[in-house]
mmCIF file of C-alpha atoms in Angstrom:
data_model
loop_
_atom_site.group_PDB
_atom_site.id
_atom_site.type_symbol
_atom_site.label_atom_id
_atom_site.label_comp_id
_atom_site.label_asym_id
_atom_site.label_seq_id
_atom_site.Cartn_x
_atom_site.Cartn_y
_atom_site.Cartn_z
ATOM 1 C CA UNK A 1 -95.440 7.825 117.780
ATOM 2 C CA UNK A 2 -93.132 4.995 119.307
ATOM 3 C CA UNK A 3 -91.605 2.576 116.996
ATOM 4 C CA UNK A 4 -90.740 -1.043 117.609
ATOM 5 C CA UNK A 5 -87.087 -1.669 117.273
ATOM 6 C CA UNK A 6 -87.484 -5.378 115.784
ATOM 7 C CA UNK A 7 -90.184 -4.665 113.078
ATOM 8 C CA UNK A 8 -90.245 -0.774 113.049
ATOM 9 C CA UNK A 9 -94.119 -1.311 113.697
ATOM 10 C CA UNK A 10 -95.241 1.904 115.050
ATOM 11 C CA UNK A 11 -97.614 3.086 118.086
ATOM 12 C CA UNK A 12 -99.497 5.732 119.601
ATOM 13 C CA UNK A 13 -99.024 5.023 123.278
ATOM 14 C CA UNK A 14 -95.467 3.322 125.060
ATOM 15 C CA UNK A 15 -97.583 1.434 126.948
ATOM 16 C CA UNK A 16 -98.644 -0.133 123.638
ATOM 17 C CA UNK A 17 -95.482 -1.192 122.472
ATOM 18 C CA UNK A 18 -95.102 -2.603 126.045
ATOM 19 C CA UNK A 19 -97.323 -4.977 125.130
ATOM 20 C CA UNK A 20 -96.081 -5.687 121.661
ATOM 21 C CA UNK A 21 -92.839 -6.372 122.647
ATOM 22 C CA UNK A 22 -93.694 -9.390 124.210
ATOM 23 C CA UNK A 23 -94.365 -11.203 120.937
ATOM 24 C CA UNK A 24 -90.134 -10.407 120.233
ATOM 25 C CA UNK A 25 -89.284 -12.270 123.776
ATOM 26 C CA UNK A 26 -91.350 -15.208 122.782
ATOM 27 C CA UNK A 27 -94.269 -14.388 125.752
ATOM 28 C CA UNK A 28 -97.917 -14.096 125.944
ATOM 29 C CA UNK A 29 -98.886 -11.009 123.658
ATOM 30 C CA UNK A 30 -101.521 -9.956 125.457
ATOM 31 C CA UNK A 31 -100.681 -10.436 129.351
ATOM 32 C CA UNK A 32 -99.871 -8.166 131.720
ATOM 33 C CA UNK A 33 -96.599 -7.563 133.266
ATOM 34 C CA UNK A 34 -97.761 -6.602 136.598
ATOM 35 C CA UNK A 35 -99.979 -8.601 137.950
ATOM 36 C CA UNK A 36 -99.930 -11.837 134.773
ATOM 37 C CA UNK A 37 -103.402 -12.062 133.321
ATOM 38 C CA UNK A 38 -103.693 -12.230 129.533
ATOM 39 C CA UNK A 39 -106.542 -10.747 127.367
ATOM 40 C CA UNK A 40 -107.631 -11.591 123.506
ATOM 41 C CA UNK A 41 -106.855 -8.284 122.378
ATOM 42 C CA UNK A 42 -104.220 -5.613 122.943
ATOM 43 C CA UNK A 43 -107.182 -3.094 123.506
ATOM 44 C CA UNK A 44 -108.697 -5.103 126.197
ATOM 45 C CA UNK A 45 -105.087 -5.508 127.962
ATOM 46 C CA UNK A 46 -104.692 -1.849 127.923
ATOM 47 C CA UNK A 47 -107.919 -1.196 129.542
ATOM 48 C CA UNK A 48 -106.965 -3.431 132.299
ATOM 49 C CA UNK A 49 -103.506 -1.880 132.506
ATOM 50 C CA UNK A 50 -105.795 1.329 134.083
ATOM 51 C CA UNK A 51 -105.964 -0.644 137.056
ATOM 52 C CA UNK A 52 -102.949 -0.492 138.170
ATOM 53 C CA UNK A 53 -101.902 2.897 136.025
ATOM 54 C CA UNK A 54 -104.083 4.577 138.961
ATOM 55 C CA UNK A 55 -103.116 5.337 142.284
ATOM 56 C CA UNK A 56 -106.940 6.047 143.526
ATOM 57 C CA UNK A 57 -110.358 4.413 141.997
ATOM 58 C CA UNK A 58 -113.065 6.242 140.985
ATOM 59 C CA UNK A 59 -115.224 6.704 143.900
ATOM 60 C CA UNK A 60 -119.162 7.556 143.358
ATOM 61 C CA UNK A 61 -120.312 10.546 144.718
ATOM 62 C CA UNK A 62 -123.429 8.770 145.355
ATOM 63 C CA UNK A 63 -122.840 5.640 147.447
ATOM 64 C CA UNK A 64 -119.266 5.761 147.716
ATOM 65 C CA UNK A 65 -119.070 2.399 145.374
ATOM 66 C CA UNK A 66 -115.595 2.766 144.104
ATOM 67 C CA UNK A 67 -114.912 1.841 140.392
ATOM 68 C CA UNK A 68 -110.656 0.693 139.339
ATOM 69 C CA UNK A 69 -112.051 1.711 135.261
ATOM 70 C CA UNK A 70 -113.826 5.292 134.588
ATOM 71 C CA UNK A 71 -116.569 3.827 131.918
ATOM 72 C CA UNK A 72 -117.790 1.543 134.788
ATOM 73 C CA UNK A 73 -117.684 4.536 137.153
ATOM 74 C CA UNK A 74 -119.892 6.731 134.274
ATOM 75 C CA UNK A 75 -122.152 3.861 133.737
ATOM 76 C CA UNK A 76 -122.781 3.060 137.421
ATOM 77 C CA UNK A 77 -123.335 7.171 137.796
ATOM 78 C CA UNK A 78 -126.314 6.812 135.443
ATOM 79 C CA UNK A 79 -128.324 4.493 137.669
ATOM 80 C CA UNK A 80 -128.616 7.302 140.067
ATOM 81 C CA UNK A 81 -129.412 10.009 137.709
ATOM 82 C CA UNK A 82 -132.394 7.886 136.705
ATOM 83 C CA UNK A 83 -131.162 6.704 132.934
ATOM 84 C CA UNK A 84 -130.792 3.354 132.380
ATOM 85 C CA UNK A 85 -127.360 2.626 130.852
ATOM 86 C CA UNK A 86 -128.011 -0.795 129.022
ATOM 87 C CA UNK A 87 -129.862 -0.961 126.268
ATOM 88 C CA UNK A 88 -131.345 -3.794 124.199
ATOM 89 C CA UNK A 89 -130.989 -3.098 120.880
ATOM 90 C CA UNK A 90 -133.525 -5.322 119.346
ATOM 91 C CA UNK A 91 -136.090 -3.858 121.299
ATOM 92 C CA UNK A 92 -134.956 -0.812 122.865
ATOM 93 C CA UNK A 93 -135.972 -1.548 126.171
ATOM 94 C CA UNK A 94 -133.278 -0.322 128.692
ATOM 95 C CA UNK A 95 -131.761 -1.781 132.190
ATOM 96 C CA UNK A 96 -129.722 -0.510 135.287
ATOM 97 C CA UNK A 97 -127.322 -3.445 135.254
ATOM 98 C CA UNK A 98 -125.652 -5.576 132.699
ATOM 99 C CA UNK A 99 -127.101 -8.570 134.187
ATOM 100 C CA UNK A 100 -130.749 -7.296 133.779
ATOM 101 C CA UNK A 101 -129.341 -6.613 130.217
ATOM 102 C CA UNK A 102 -128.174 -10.342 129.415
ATOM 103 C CA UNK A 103 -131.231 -11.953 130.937
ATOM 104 C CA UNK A 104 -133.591 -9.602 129.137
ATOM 105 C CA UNK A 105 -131.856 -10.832 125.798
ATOM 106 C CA UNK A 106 -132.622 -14.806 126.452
ATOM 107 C CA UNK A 107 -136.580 -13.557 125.027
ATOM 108 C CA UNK A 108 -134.748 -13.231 121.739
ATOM 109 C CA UNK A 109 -132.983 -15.664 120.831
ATOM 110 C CA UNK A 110 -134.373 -17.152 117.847
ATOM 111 C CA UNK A 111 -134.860 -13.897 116.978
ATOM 112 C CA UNK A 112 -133.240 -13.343 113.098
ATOM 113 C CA UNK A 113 -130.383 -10.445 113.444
ATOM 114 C CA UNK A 114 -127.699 -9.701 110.318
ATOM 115 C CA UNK A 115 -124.523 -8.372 111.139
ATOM 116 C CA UNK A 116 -122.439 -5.817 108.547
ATOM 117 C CA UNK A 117 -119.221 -7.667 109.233
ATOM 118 C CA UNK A 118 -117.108 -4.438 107.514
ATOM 119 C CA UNK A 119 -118.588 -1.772 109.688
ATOM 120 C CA UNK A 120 -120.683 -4.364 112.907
ATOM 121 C CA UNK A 121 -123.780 -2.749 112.635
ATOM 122 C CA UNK A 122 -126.500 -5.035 113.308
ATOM 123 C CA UNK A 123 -129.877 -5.312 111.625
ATOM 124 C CA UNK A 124 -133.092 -6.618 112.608
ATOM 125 C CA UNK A 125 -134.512 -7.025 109.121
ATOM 126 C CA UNK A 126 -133.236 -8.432 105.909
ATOM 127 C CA UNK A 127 -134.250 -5.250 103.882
ATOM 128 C CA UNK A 128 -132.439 -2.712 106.149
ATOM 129 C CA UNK A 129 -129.006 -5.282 106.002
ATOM 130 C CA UNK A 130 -129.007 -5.667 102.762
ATOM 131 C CA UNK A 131 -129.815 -1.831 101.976
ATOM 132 C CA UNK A 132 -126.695 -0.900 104.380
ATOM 133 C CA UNK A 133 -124.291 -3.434 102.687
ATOM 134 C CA UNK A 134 -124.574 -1.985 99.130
ATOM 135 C CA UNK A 135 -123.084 1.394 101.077
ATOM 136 C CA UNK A 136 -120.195 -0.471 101.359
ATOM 137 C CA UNK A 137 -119.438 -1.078 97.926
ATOM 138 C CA UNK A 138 -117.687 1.165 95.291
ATOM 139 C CA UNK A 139 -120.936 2.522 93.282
ATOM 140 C CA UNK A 140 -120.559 5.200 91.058
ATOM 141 C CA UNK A 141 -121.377 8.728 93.510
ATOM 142 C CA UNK A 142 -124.412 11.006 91.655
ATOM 143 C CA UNK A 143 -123.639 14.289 92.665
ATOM 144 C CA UNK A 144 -126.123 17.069 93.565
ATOM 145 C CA UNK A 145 -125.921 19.996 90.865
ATOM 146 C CA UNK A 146 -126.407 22.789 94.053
ATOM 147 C CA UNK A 147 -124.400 21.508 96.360
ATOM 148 C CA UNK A 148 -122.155 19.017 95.379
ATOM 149 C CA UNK A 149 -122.705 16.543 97.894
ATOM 150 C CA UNK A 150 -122.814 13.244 96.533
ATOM 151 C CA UNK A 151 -125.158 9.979 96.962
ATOM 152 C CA UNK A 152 -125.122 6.345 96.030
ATOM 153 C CA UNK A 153 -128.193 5.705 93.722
ATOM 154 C CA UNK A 154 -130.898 8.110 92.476
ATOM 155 C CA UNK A 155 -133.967 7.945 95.177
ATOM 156 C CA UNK A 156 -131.313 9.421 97.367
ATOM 157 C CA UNK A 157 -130.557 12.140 94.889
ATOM 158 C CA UNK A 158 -134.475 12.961 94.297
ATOM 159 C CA UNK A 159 -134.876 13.090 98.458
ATOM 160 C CA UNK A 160 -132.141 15.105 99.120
ATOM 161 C CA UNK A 161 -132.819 17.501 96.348
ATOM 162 C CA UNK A 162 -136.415 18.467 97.854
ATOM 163 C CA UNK A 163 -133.955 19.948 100.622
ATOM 164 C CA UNK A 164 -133.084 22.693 98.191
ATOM 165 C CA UNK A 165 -136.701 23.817 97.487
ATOM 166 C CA UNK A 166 -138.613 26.288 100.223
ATOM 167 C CA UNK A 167 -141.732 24.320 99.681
ATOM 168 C CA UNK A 168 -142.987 22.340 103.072
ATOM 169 C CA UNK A 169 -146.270 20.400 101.866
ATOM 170 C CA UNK A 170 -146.737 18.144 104.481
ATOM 171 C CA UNK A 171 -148.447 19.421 107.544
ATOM 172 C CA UNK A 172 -148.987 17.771 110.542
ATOM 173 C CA UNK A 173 -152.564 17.748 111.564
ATOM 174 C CA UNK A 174 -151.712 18.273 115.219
ATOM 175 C CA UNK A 175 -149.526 21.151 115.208
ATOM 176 C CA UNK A 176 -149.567 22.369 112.094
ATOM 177 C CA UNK A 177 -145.944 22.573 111.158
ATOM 178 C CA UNK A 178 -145.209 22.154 107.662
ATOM 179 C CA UNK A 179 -142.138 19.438 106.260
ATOM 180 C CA UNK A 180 -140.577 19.374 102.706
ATOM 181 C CA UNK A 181 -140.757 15.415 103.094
ATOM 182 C CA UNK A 182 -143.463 13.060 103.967
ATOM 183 C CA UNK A 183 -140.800 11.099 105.973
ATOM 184 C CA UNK A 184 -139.944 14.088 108.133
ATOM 185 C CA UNK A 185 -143.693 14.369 108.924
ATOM 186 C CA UNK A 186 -143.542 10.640 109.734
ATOM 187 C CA UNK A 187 -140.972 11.332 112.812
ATOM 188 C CA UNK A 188 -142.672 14.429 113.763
ATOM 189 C CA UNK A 189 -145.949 12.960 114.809
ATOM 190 C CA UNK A 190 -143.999 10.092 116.587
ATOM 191 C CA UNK A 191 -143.333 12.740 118.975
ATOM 192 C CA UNK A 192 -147.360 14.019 119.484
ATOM 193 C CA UNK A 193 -147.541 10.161 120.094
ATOM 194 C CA UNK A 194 -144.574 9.453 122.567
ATOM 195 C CA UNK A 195 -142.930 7.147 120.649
ATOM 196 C CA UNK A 196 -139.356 7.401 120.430
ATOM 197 C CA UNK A 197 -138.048 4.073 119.619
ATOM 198 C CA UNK A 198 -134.025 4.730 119.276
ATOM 199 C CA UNK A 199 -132.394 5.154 122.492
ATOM 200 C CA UNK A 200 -128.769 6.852 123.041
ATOM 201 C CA UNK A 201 -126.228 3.786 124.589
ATOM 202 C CA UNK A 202 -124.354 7.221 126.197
ATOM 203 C CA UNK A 203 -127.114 8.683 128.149
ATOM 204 C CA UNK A 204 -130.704 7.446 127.292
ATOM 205 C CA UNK A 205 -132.175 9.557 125.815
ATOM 206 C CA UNK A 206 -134.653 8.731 123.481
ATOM 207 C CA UNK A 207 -135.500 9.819 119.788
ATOM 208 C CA UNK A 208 -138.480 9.069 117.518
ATOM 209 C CA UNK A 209 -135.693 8.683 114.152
ATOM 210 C CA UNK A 210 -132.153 7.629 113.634
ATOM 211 C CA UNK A 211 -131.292 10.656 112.265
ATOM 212 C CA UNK A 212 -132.240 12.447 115.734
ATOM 213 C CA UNK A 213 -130.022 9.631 117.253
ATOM 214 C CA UNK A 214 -127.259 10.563 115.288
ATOM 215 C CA UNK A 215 -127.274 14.376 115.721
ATOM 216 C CA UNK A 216 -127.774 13.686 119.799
ATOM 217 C CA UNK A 217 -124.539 11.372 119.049
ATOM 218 C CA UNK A 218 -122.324 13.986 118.299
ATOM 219 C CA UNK A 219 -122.646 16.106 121.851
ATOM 220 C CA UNK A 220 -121.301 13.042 123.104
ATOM 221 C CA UNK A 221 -118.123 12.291 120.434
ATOM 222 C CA UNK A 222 -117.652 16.527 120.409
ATOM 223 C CA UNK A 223 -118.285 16.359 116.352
ATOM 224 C CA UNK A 224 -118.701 19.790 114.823
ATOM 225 C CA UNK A 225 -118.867 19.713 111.298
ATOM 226 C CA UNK A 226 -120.294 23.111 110.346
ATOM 227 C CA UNK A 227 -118.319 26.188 110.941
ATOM 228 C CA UNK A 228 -118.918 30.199 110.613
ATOM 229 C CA UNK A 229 -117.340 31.549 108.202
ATOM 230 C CA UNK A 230 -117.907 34.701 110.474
ATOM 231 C CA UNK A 231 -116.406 34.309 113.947
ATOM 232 C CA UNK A 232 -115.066 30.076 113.656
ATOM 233 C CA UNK A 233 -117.738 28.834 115.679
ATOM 234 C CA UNK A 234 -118.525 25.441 115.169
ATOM 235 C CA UNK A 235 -121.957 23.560 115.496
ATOM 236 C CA UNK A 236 -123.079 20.084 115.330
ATOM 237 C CA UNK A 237 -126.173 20.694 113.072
ATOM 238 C CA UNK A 238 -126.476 22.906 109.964
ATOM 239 C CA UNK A 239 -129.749 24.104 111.462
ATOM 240 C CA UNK A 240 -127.565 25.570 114.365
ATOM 241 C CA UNK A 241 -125.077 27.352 112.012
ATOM 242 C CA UNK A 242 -127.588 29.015 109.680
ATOM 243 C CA UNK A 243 -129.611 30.088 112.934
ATOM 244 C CA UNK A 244 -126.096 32.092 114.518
ATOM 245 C CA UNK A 245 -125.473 33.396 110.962
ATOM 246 C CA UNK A 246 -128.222 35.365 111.788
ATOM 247 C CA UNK A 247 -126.400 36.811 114.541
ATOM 248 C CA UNK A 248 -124.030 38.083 112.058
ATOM 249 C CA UNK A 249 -126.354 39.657 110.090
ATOM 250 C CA UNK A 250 -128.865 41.139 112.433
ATOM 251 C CA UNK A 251 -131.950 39.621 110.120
ATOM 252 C CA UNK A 252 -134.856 38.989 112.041
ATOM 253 C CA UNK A 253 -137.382 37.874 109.117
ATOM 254 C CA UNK A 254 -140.111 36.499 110.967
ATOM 255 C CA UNK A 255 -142.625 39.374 112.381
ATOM 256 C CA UNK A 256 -145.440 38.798 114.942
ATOM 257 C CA UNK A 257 -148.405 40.209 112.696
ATOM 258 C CA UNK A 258 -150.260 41.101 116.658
ATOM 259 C CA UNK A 259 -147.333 42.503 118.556
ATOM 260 C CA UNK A 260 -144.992 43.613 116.258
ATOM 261 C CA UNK A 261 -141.797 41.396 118.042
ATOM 262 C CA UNK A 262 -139.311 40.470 115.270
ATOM 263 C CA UNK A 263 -137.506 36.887 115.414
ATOM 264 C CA UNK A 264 -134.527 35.032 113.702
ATOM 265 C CA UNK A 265 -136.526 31.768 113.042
ATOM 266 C CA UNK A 266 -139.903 30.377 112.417
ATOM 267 C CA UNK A 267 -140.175 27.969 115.479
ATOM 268 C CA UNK A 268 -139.430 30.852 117.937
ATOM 269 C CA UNK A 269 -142.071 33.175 116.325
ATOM 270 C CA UNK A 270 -144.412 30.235 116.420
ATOM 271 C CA UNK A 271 -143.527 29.787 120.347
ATOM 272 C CA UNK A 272 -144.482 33.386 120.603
ATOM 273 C CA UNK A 273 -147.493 33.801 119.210
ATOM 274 C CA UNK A 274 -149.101 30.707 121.876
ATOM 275 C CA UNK A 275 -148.256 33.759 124.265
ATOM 276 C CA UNK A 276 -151.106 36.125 122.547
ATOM 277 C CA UNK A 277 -153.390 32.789 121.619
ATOM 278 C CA UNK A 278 -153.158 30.975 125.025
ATOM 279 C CA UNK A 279 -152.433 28.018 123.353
ATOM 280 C CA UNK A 280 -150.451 25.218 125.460
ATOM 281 C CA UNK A 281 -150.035 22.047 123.589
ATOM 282 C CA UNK A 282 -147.693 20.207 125.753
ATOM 283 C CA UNK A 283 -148.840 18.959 128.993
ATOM 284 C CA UNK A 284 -147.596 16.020 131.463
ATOM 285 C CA UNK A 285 -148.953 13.527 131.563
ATOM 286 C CA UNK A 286 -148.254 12.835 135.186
ATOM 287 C CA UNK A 287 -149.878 15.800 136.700
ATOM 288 C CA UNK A 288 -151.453 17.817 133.860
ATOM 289 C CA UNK A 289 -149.525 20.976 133.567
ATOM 290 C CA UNK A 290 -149.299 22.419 129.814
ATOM 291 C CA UNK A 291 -146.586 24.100 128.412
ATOM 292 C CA UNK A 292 -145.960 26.468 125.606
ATOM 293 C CA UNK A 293 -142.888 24.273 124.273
ATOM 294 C CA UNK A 294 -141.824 20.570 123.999
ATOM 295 C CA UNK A 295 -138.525 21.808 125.521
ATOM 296 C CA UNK A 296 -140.354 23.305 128.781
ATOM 297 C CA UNK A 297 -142.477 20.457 129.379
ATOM 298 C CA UNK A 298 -139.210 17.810 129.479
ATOM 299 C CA UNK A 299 -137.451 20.248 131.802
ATOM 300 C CA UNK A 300 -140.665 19.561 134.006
ATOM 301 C CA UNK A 301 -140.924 16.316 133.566
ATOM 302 C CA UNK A 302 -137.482 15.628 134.636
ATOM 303 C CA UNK A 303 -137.449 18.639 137.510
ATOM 304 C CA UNK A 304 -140.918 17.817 138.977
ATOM 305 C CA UNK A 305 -141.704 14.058 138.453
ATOM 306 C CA UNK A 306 -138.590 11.680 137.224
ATOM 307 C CA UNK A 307 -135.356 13.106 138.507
ATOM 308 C CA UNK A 308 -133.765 11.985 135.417
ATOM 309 C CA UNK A 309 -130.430 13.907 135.410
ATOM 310 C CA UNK A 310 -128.735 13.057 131.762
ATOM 311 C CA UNK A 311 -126.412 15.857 130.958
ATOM 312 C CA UNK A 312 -123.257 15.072 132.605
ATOM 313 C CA UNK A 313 -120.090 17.154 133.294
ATOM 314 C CA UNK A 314 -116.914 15.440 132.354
ATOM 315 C CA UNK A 315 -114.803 17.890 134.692
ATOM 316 C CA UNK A 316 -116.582 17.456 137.716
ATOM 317 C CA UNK A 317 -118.981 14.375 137.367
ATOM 318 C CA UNK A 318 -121.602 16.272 138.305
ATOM 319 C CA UNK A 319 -125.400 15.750 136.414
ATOM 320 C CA UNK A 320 -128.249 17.909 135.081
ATOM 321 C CA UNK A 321 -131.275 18.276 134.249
ATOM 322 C CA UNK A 322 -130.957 20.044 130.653
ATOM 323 C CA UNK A 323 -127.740 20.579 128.439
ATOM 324 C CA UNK A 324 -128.288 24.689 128.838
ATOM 325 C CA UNK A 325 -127.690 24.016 132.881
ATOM 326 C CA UNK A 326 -124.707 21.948 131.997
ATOM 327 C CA UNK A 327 -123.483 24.691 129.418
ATOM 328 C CA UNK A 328 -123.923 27.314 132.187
ATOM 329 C CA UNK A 329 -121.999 24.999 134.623
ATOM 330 C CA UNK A 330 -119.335 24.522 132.395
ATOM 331 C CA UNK A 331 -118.754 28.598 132.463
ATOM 332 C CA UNK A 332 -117.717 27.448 136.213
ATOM 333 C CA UNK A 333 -114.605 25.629 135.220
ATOM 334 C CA UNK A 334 -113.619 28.027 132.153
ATOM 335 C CA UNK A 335 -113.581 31.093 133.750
ATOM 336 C CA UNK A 336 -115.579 32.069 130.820
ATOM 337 C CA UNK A 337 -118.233 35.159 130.698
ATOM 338 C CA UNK A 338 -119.218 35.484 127.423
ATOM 339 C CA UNK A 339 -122.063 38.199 127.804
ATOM 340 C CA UNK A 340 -120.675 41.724 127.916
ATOM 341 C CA UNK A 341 -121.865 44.752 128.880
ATOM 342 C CA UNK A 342 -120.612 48.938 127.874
ATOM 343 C CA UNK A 343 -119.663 49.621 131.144
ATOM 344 C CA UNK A 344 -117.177 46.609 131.021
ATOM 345 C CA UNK A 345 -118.981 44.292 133.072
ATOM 346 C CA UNK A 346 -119.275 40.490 132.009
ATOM 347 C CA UNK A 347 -122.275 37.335 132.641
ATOM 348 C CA UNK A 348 -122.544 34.055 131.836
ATOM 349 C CA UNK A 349 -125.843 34.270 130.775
ATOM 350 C CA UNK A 350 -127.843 36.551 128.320
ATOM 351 C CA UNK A 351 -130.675 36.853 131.279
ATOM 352 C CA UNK A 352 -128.325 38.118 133.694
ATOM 353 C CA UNK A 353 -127.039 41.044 130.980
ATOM 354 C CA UNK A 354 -130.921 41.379 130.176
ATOM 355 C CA UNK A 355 -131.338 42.761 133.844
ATOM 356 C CA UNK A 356 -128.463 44.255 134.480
ATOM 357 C CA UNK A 357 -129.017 46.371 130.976
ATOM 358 C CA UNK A 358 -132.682 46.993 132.313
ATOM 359 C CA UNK A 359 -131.401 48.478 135.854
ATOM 360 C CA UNK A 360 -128.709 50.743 134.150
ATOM 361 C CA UNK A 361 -130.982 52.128 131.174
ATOM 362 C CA UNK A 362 -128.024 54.299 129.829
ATOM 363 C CA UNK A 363 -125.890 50.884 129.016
ATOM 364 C CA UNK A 364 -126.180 48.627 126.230
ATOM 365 C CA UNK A 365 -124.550 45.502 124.954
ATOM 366 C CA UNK A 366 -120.727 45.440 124.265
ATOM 367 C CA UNK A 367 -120.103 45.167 120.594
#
């Protein structure tokens, strides 16, 4: 922290109190001392101060377009992996350039929109504003008698607690998996139909609820909230932390009643049993091919027919197909070879060990 010498305000960056120094001499807060141009905010004038902070622009790998700022290089990279980077969020629909974007938006105005003015989330109906803005006020908290966690009035409460039961009563006619809340069975079959109306502004993807949004949000911001209590590995669902628990524990409670197998959760015994019933539910829609699981038929999709490369490497710019490629890549840069065998030897995947371990029957995993 860097304090200013006239008012002892204090900030982050030098190049910050740079800038607020200016208001002391008696010139333009917000212009810049290199080449003169002023901005509205201090935020703005320090993104512009990049320009000249760098000796060479981002360059795209692409087309050699070269970019002075790094969030116009990452959002002009997305228009060749085959996202579109600007989204519209009234409707969702999504664009390759911010000029598509604004001209797009001229079919809505007149359109009603309410804007939270403490946190600038915008609304497109009266009923979701107004639900949102009573978050913001200082309600008495009801806390959950199991866990703790607290919520603002008491239909939260009653939702949240059918979380704590093992009861799933919905089904879902198509599939036949089983929710604890009619509301989860709601987004589920928005995914038999295709429609996934909430679109990530990072990488565009799309989701068929917020709350998928929101988890997809955090492999973008690096939020980890839930941590073993085991080894200190930290995941961005709770899902994802009770599943590696089991990796702890050695549990595998769900048994394939033909084969025998043994598996840590439910959805990867159900996977495994369309092996012995034949059963494909998935299939393109673009050239008919079925698939086992939703997760091999978007891997597919985006390897066979749209090119659509949204996981992106931060170290190296490069894109991929799906976020276990990128994972694997990433090994590349850290060295790191997490998968180790008795005789000493190390992979970065489990399928590699998984050979290796069947050619040399007399080793086993590394403890």
């Amino acid at each position: 922290m860097v304090y200013c010498s006239e008012c002892k305000k204090g900030f982050y960056k030098r190049s910050h109190l740079e800038a607020h120094l200016r208001i002391h001499r008696g010139l333009k807060p917000n212009e810049c001392w290199q080449c003169g141009k002023t901005y509205p905010t201090l935020m703005s004038l320090v993104i512009h101060q990049q320009i000249h902070d760098r000796k060479e622009p981002y360059r795209c790998t692409y087309c050699d377009k070269t970019f002075a700022l790094k969030r116009d290089w990452k959002t002009h990279h997305r228009t060749h992996s085959g996202t579109k980077p600007f989204k519209c969020w009234f409707c969702g629909d999504g664009f390759n350039e911010q000029d598509e974007l604004t001209k797009h938006l001229e079919l809505h105005k007149g359109e009603k929109c309410y804007h939270c003015k403490v946190c600038n989330k915008m609304f497109v109906s009266y009923q979701g504003f107004n639900f949102h803005r009573k978050s913001h006020k200082n309600q008495k908290l009801l806390p959950c008698p199991k866990c703790m966690k607290t919520f603002s009035n008491p239909q939260s409460l009653k939702l949240h607690q059918v979380t704590h039961s093992n009861r799933k009563p919905h089904k879902c006619p198509t599939c036949g998996k089983g929710f604890k809340l009619q509301s989860g069975l709601h987004c589920h079959q928005r995914t038999h139909e295709d429609l996934k109306a909430y679109h990530c502004t990072e990488c565009g993807k799309c989701f068929s609820s917020l709350q998928g949004l929101k988890l997809h949000n955090r492999t973008h911001t690096g939020l980890k909230p839930y941590k073993c209590t085991e080894c200190g590995k930290r995941f961005t669902q709770s899902p994802h932390l009770k599943s590696h628990m089991v990796t702890h524990t050695g549990e595998r409670p769900f048994l394939c009643t033909t084969c025998g197998k043994r598996f840590t959760q439910s959805s990867h015994l159900r996977a495994h049993e369309r092996i012995h019933t034949g059963e494909r539910p998935f299939s393109c829609r673009d050239c008919g091919q079925s698939f086992i699981t939703s997760g091999s038929l978007l891997s597919h999709q985006r390897s066979k027919h749209t090119g659509e490369k949204s996981h992106y490497c931060i170290t190296c710019g490069e894109f991929f197909f799906t976020s276990s490629l990128l994972r694997v890549h990433q090994l590349d840069h850290t060295g790191e070879r997490p998968h180790a065998c008795s005789c000493g030897k190390t992979f970065k995947t489990k399928g590699v060990l998984r050979y290796h371990l069947k050619r040399f029957t007399d080793h086993g995993p590394a403890e």
